[in-house]
Coordinates of C-alpha atoms in Angstrom, one line a residue:
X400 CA 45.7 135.6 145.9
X401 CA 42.9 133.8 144.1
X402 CA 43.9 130.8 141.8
X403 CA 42.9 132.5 138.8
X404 CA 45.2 135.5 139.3
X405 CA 48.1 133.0 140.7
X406 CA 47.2 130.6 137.0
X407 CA 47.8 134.2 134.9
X408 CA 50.9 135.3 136.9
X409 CA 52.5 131.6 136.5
X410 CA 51.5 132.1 132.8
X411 CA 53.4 135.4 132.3
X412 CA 56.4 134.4 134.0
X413 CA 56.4 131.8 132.0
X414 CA 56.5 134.0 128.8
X415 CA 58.9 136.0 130.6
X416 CA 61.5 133.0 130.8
X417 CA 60.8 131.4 127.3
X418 CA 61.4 135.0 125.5
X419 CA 64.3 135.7 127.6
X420 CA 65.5 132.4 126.3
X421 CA 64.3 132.8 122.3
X422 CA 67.5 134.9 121.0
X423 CA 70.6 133.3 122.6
X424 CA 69.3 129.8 122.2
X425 CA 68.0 130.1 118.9
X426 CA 70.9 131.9 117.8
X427 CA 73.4 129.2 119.3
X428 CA 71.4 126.1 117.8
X429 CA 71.6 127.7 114.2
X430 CA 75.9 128.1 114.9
X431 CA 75.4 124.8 115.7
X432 CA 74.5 123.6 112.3
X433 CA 75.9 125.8 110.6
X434 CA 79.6 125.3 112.0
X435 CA 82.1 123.1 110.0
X436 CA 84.7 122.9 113.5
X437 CA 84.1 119.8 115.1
X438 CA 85.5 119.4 118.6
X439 CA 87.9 116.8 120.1
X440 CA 85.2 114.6 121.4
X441 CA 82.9 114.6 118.7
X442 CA 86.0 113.4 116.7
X443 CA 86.6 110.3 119.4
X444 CA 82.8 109.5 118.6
X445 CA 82.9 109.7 114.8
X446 CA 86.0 107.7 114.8
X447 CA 84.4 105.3 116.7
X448 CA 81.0 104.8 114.3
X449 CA 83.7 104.9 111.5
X450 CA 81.9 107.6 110.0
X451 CA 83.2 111.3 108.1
X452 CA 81.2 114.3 109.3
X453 CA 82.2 116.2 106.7
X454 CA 81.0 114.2 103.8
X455 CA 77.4 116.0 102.7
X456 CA 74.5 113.2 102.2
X457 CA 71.2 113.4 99.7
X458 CA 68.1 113.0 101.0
X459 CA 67.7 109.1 101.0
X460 CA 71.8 108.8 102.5
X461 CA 70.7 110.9 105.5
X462 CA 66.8 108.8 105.9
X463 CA 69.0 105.7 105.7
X464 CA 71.3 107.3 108.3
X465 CA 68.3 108.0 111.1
X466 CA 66.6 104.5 109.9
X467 CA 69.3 102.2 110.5
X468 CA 70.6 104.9 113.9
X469 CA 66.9 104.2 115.3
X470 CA 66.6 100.3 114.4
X471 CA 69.8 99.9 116.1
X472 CA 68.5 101.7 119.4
X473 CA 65.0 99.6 119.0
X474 CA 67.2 96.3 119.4
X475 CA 69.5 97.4 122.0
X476 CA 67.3 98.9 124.2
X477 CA 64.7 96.0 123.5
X478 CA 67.2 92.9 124.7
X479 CA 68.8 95.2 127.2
X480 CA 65.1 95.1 129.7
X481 CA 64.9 91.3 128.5
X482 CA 68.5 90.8 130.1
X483 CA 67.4 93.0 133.2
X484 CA 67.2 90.3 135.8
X485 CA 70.7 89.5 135.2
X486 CA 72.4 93.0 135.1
X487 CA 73.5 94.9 137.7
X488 CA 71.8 97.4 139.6
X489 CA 68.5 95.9 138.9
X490 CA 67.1 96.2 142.3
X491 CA 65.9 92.6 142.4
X492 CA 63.4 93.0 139.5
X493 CA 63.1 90.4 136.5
X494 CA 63.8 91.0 133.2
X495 CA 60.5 92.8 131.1
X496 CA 58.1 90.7 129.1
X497 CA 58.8 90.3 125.5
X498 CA 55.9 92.7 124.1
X499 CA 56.1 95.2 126.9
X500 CA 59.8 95.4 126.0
X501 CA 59.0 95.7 122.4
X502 CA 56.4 98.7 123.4
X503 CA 58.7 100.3 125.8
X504 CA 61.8 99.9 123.4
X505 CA 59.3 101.4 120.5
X506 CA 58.3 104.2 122.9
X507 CA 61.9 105.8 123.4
X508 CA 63.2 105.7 120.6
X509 CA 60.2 107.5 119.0
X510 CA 60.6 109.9 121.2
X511 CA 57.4 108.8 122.6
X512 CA 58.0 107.3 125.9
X513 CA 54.5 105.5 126.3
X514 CA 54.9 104.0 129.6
X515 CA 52.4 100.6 130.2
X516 CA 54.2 99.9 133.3
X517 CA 55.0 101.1 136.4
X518 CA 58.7 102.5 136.8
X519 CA 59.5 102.1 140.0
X520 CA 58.5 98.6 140.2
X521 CA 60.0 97.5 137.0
X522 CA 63.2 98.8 135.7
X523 CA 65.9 98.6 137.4
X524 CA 69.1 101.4 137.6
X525 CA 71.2 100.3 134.6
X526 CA 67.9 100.4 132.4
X527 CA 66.6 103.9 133.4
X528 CA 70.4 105.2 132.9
X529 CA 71.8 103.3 130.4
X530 CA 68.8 102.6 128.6
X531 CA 66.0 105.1 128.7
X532 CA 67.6 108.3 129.5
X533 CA 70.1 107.5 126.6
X534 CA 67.3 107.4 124.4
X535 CA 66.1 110.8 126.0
X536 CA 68.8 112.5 124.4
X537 CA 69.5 110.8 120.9
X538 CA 65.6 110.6 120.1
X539 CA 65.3 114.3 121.0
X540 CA 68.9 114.7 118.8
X541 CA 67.1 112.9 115.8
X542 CA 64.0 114.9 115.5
X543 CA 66.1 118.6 115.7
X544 CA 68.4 116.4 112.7
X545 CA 65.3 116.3 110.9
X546 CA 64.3 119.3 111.1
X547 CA 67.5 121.1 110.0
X548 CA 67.7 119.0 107.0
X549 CA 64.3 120.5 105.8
X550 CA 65.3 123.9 106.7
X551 CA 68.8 123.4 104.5
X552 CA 66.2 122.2 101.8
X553 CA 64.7 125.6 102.2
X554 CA 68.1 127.6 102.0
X555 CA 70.4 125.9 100.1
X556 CA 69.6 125.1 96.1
X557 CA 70.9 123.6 92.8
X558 CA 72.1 120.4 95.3
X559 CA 70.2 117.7 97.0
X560 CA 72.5 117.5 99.4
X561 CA 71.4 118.2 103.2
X562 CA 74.0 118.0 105.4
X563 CA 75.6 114.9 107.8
X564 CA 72.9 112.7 109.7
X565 CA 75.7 111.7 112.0
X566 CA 77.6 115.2 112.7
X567 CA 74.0 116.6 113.2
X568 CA 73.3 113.8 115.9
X569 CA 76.2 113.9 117.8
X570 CA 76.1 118.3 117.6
X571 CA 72.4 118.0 119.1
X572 CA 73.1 115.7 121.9
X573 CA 77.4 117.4 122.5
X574 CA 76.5 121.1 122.2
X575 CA 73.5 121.6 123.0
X576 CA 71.3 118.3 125.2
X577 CA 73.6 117.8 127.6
X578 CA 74.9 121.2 128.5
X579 CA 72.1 122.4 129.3
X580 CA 70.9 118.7 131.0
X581 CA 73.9 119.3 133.4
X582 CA 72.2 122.9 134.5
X583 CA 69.0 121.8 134.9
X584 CA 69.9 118.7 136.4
X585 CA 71.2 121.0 139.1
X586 CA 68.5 123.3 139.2
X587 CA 66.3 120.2 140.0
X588 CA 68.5 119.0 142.7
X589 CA 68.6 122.5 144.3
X590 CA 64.3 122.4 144.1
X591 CA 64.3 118.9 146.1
X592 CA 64.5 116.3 143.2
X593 CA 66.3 113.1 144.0
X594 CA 69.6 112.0 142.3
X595 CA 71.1 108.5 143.5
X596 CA 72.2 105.5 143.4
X597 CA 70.1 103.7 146.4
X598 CA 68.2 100.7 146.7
X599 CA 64.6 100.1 148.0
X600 CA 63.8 101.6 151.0
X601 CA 61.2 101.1 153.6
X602 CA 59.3 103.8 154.0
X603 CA 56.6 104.2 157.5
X604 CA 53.1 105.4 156.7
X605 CA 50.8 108.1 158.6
X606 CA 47.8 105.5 158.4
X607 CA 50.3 102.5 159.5
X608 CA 52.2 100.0 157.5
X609 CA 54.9 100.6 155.2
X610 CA 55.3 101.3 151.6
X611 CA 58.9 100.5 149.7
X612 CA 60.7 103.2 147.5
X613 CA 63.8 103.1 145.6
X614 CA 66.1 106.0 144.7
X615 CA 67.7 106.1 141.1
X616 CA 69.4 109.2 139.2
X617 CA 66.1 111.3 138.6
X618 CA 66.7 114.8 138.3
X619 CA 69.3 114.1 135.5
X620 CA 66.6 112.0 133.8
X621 CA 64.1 114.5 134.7
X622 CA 65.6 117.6 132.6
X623 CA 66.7 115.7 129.5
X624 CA 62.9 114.1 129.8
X625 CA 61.5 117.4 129.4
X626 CA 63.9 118.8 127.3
X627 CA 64.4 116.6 124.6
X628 CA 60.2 116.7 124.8
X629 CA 60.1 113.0 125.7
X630 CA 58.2 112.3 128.8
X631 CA 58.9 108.7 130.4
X632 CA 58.9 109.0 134.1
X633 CA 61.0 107.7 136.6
X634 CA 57.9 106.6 138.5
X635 CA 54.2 105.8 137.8
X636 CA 53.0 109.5 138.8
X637 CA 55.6 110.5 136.5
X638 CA 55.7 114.5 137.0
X639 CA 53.0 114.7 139.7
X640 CA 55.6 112.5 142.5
X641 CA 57.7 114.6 144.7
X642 CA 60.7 112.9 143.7
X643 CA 60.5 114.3 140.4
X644 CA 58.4 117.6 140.5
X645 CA 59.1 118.8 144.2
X646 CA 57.3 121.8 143.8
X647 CA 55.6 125.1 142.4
X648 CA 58.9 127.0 141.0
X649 CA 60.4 123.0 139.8
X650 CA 56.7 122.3 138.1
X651 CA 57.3 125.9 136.3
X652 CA 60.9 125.5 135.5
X653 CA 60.0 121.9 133.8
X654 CA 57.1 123.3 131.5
X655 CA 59.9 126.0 130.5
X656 CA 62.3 123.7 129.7
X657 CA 59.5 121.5 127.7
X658 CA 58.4 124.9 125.4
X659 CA 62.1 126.3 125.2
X660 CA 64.0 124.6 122.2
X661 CA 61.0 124.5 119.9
X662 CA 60.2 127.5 120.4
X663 CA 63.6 128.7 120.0
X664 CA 64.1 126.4 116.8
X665 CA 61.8 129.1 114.9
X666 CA 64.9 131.4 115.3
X667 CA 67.2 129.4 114.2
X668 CA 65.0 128.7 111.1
X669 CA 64.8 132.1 110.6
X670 CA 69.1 132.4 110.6
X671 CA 69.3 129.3 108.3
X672 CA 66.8 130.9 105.6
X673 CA 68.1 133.9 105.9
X674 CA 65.0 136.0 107.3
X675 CA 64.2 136.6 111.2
X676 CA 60.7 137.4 110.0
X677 CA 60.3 134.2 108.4
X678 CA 61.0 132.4 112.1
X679 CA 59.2 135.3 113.6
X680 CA 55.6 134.3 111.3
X681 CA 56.5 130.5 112.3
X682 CA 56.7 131.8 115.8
X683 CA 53.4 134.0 116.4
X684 CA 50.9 131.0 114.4
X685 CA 52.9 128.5 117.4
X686 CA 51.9 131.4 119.9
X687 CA 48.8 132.2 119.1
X688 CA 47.5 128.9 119.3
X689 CA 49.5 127.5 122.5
X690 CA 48.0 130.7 124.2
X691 CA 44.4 130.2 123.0
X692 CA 44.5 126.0 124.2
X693 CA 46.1 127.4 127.1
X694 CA 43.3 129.8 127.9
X695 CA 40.4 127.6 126.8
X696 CA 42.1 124.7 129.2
X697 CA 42.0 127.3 132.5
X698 CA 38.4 128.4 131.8
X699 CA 37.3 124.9 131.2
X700 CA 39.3 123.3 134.9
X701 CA 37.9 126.4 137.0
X702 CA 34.5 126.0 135.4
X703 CA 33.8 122.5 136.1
X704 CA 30.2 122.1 136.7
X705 CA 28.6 120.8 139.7
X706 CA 28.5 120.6 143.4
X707 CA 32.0 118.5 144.1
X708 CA 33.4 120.8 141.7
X709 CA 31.9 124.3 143.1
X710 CA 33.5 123.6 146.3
X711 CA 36.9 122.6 145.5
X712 CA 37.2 125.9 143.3
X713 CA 37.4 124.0 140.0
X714 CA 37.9 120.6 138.4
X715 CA 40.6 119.6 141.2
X716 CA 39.8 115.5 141.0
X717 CA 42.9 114.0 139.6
X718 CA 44.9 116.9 140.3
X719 CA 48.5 117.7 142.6
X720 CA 47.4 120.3 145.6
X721 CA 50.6 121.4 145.2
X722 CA 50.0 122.3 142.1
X723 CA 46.3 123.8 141.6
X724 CA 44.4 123.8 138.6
X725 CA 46.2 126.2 137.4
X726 CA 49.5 124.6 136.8
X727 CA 48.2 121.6 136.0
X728 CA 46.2 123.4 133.3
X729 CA 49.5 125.1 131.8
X730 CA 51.1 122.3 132.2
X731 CA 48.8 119.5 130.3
X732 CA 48.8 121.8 127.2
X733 CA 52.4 122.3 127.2
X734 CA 52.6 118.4 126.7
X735 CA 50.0 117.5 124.4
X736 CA 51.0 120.8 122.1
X737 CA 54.6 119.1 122.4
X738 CA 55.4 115.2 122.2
X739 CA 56.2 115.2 125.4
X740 CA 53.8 112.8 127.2
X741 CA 54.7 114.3 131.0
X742 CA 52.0 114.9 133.2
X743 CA 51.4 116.3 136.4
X744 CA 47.6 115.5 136.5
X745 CA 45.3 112.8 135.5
X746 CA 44.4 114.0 132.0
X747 CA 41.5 111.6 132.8
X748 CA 40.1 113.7 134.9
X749 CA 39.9 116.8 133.2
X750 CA 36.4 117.9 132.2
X751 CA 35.4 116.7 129.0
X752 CA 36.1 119.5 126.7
X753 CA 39.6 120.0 128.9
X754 CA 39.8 116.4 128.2
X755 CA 39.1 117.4 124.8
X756 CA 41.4 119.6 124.4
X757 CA 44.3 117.7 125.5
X758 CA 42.9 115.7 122.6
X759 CA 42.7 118.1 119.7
X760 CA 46.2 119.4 121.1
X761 CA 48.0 116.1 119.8
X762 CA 45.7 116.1 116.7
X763 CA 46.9 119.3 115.6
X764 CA 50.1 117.3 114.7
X765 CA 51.8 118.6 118.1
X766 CA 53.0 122.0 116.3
X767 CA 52.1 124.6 118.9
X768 CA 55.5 124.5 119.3
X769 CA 55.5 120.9 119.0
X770 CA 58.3 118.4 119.8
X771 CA 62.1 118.8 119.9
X772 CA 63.0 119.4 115.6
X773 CA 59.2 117.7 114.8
X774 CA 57.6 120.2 115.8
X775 CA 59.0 122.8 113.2
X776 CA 59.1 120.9 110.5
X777 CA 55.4 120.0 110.7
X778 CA 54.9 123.2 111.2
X779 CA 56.8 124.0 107.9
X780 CA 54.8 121.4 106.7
X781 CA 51.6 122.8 107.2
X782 CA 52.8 126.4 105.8
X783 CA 53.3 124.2 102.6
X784 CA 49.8 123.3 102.4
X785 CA 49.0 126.6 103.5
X786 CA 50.3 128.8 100.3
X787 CA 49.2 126.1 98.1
X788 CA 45.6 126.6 99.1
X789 CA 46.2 130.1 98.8
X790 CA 47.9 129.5 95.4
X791 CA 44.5 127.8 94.3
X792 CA 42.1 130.5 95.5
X793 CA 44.8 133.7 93.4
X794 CA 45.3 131.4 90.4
X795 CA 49.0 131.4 90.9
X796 CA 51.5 128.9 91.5
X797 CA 52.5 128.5 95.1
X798 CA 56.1 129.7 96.5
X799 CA 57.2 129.7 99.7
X800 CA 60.7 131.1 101.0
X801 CA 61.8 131.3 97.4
X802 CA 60.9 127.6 96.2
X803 CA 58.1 126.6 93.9
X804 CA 55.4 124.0 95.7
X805 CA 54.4 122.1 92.6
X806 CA 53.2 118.3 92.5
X807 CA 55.9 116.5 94.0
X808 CA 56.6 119.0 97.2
X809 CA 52.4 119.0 97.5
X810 CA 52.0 115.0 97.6
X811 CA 55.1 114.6 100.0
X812 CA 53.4 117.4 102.2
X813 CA 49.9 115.7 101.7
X814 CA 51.1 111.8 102.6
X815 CA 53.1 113.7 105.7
X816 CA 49.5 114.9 106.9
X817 CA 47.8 111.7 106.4
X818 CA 49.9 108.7 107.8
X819 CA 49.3 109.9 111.5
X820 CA 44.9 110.5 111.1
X821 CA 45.0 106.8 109.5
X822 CA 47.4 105.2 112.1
X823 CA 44.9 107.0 115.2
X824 CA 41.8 106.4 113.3
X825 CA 42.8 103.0 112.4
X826 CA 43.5 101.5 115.3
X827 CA 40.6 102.9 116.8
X828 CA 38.3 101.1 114.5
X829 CA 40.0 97.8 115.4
X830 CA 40.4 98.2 119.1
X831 CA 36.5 98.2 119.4
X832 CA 35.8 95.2 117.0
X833 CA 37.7 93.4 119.4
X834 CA 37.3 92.0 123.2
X835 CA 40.1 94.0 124.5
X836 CA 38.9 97.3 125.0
X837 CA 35.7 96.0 126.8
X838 CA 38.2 94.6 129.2
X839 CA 41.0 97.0 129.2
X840 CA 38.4 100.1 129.8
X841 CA 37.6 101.3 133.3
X842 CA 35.0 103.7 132.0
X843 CA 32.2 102.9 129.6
X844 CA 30.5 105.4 126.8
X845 CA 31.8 108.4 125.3
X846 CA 35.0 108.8 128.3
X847 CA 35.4 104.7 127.5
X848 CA 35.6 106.4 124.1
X849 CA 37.7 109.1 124.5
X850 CA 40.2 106.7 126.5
X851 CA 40.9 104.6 123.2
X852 CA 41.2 107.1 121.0
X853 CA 43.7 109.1 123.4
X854 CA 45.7 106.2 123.3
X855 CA 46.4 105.6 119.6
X856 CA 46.2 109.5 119.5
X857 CA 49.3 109.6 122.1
X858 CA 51.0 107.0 120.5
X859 CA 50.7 107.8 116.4
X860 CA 51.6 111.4 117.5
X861 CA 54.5 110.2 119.1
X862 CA 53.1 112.0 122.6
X863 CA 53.1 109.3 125.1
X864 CA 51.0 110.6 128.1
X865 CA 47.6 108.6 128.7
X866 CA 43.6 109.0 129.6
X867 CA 45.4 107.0 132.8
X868 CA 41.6 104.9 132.5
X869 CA 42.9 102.9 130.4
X870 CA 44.7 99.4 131.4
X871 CA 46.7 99.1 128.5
X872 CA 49.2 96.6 129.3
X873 CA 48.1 93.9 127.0
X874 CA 49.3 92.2 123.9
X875 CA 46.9 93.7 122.2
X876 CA 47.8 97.8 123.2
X877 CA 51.4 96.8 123.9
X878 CA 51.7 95.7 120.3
X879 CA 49.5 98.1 118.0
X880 CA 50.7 101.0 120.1
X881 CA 54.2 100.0 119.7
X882 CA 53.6 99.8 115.7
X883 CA 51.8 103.0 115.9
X884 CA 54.4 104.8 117.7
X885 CA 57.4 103.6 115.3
X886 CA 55.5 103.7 111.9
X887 CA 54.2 107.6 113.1
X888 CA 57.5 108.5 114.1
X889 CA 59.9 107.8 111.2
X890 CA 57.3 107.3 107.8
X891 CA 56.4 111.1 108.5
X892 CA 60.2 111.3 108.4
X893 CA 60.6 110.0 105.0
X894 CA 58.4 112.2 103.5
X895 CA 60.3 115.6 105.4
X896 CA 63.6 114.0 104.0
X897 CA 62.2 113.8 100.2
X898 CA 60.5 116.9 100.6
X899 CA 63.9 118.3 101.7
X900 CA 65.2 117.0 99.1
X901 CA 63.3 118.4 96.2
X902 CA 63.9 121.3 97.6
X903 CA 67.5 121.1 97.8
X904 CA 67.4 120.8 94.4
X905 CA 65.9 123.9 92.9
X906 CA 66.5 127.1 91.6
X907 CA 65.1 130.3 93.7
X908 CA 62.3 131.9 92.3
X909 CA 63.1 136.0 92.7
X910 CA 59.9 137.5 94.8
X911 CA 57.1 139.4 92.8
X912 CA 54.5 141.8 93.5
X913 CA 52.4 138.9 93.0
X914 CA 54.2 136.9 95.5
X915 CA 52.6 135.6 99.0
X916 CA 54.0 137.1 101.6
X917 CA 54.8 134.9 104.1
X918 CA 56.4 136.9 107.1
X919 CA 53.1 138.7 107.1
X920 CA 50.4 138.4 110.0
X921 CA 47.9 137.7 107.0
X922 CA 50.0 134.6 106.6
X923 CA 50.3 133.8 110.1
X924 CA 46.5 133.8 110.3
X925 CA 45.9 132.0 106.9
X926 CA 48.3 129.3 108.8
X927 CA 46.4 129.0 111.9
X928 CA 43.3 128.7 109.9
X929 CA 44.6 125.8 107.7
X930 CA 45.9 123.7 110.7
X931 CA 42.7 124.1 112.4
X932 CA 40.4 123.4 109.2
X933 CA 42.7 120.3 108.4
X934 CA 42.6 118.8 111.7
X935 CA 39.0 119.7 112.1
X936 CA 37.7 118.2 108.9
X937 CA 40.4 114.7 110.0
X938 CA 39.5 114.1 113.3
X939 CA 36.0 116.0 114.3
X940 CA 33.6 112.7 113.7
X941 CA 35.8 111.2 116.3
X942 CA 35.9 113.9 118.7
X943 CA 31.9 114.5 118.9
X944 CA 31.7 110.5 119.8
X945 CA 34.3 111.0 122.7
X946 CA 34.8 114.4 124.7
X947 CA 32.8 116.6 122.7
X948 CA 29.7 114.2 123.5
X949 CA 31.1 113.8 127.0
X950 CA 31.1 117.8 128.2
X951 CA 28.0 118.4 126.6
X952 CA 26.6 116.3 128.4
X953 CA 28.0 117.4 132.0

């Protein structure tokens, strides 16, 4: 079987799985939501915060809710790696330095998991389990809290009130996270994934010598880092180790369970509104344009020009032969279209358009489906700005599922679209008035370029995988990208929750003749055109400096 047909069956099976999964799990996360019961141990838990599900909360009640839920997490995992060297279970390794910790703390709680060190040489048991994979599940919890809060701003009106920060947190992470964590978990296990307890071993070598490995509760971190769209890996290679990505059917099973809830959550939008075909039009612009990346990514890896590249079959540098390019192609897109940050290749050694497209993937504002709960309501966000340009070119004023999009809703959308470009762009600019990148870079020119920019690009969008060039373990990259990860996480945030919140508060509008509609394909392809002139028009001066200027050049 050649690699190409093997890349297109891998793809369809894919489909096969995430479609199988759309109904049931979109259906079950909108119950979710939806439900007023809350079950005995979700009780224990809001007993314990000293908090009242039941009690509704306006827009600014629930941002202060994720705020002061996420600043919390920040400082607990943040003194819990500068205690490391004392705790338990630390396999002998010292505690982390103050702004690694910061970044690292900063990473996982943005749901970013931006990893500047290596994992199997740094943090011990109790901080991978009781630190980091924690923050797997509530980060992951707090975006899909979000997200729903927009959607009630969309359904319910005459009320600014958006539902319970806290009862949505604890339903994410209770009834749906860890369920299906526990299956996959198992799944994992059954493919060849670790899941201990041990300490370092010694470990012989075919060339001579030894190498030291240590165990650790993997598969269980695996899932949930996949799932919840995080990304940190247990070790450096992160989803290209054995430990952690055995094999073929394990590498496909964790891109499904990366695309699975956000594509699903355009279903349970759809239940929440009150129109399947609303979730449906959300679904087919996040389709269309996954597929497309997805296709332009395979052509690009097999096509790789020149001689080293001719005889491996493709661009196979930087790639798992267990794997292909294939897989690795599928599977880079499905992390820089989500915020998941997982890899399974070097992204650094793509060709320079793949390399490129990786890039534009995380520019796009990761919607295609996007993150875990971020990903739909930027997507919700950009169907905002999409009937208001089509509002301008009819003469009419802009609706969309019943709500009018005038002044207010358009600057909340429009400072949502901007704070990310500025963070990337930004930070950019600095890193290359300064000495650090001339050291930090392994590459010079447009890939030295490219590197940078990936970086704050990963960071800002809250994506977390790297060029892997890039030596960014520094004050200076620990720092920025820290504050890049945490101010492009949670100020996009306030401006959903106010957005939300005007919402909330209006009257419906009844539906016209005149009215857009927005369950049409017209719309869907009005709303792939507006995310790809927007991001086009933000971030193409950029992009012809780094990969653009790079493949052409090949």
């Amino acid at each position: 079987m050649s690699p190409v047909l093997a890349g297109i069956l891998q793809l369809l099976a894919l489909v096969v799985a995430l479609g199988l999964s759309y109904r049931p799990l979109g259906d079950h996360m909108a119950k979710v939501y939806s439900s007023e019961k809350h079950y005995k141990p979700e009780k224990w838990i809001y007993k314990a915060i000293g908090t009242n599900p039941s009690v509704e909360m306006r827009w600014p009640a629930y941002l202060r809710g994720v705020l002061a839920f996420s600043a919390v997490s920040v400082l607990f995992l943040y003194l819990l790696q500068r205690v490391q060297g004392s705790l338990p279970g630390s396999l002998g390794f010292v505690s982390i330095d103050p702004d690694q910790a910061f970044n690292t703390a900063a990473s996982f709680v943005a749901n970013t998991n931006w990893q500047s060190y290596y994992g199997e040489q740094a943090m011990g048991h109790v901080v991978q389990t009781g630190g980091l994979a924690v923050q797997n599940f509530v980060s992951a919890a707090v975006g899909v809290a979000v997200a729903v809060a927009l959607v009630r701003g969309f359904a319910r009106s005459r009320t600014g009130e958006l539902g319970n920060f806290w009862a949505d947190l604890v339903r994410g992470v209770v009834r749906i996270l860890l369920p299906i964590s526990v299956i996959g978990a198992l799944v994992l296990v059954a493919c060849g994934a670790i899941q201990n307890f041990s300490g370092i071993h010694e470990v012989g070598q075919f060339t001579g010598g030894t190498q030291q490995w240590n165990g650790g509760a993997v598969a269980s971190q695996e899932v949930i880092k996949e799932l919840g769209t995080n990304g940190g890996g247990y070790f450096n290679a992160n989803s290209a180790h054995p430990f952690e990505n055995p094999n073929g059917l394990s590498n496909l099973f964790e891109i499904y369970l990366i695309l699975v809830i956000p594509f699903a959550l355009t279903r349970t939008f759809g239940r929440m509104v009150g129109s399947l075909k609303q979730g449906y039009a959300i679904l087919a612009t996040m389709v269309t344009i996954w597929l497309v990346f997805t296709g332009l990514m395979l052509w690009t890896e097999f096509a790789g020009r020149g001689p080293a590249f001719e005889l491996a079959g493709g661009a196979m540098e930087g790639k798992e032969t267990r794997f292909g390019i294939a897989a690795s192609a599928i599977f880079s897109v499905a992390t820089t279209l989500t915020s998941t940050g997982a890899v399974n290749s070097f992204h650094s050694s793509n060709t320079g358009f793949g390399g490129g497209i990786n890039l534009l993937g995380m520019q796009l504002g990761e919607i295609a489906p996007g993150g875990v709960g971020s990903g739909l309501y930027g997507m919700l966000i950009m169907a905002i700005i999409a009937v208001f340009l089509a509002g301008l070119m009819v003469g009419r004023t802009p609706e969309y599922l019943g709500k009018k999009i005038g002044t207010r809703e358009i600057k909340f959308a429009a400072c949502y679209i901007l704070v990310t470009p500025a963070l990337v762009l930004c930070f950019t600019a600095a890193s290359f008035v300064l000495d650090t990148p001339a050291n930090s870079m392994t590459n010079s020119g447009a890939h030295g370029f490219s590197e940078i920019l990936y970086a704050y690009t990963s960071g800002a969008n809250n994506n977390g995988s790297a060029f892997a060039g890039l030596n960014a373990d520094t004050q200076w990259f620990n720092s920025t990208i820290g504050i890049a990860m945490l101010l492009g996480r949670f100020l996009p945030m306030v401006f959903v929750l106010a957005l939300a919140g005007s919402l909330a508060e209006q009257t419906p509008v009844p539906e016209t003749e005149g009215t857009l509609r927005t369950e049409k394909p017209l719309f869907t392809g009005l709303l792939v055109g507006t995310i790809m002139i927007v991001t086009g028009l933000t971030y193409f001066p950029a992009l012809a400096l780094g990969p653009l200027a790079e493949g052409l050049a090949a």
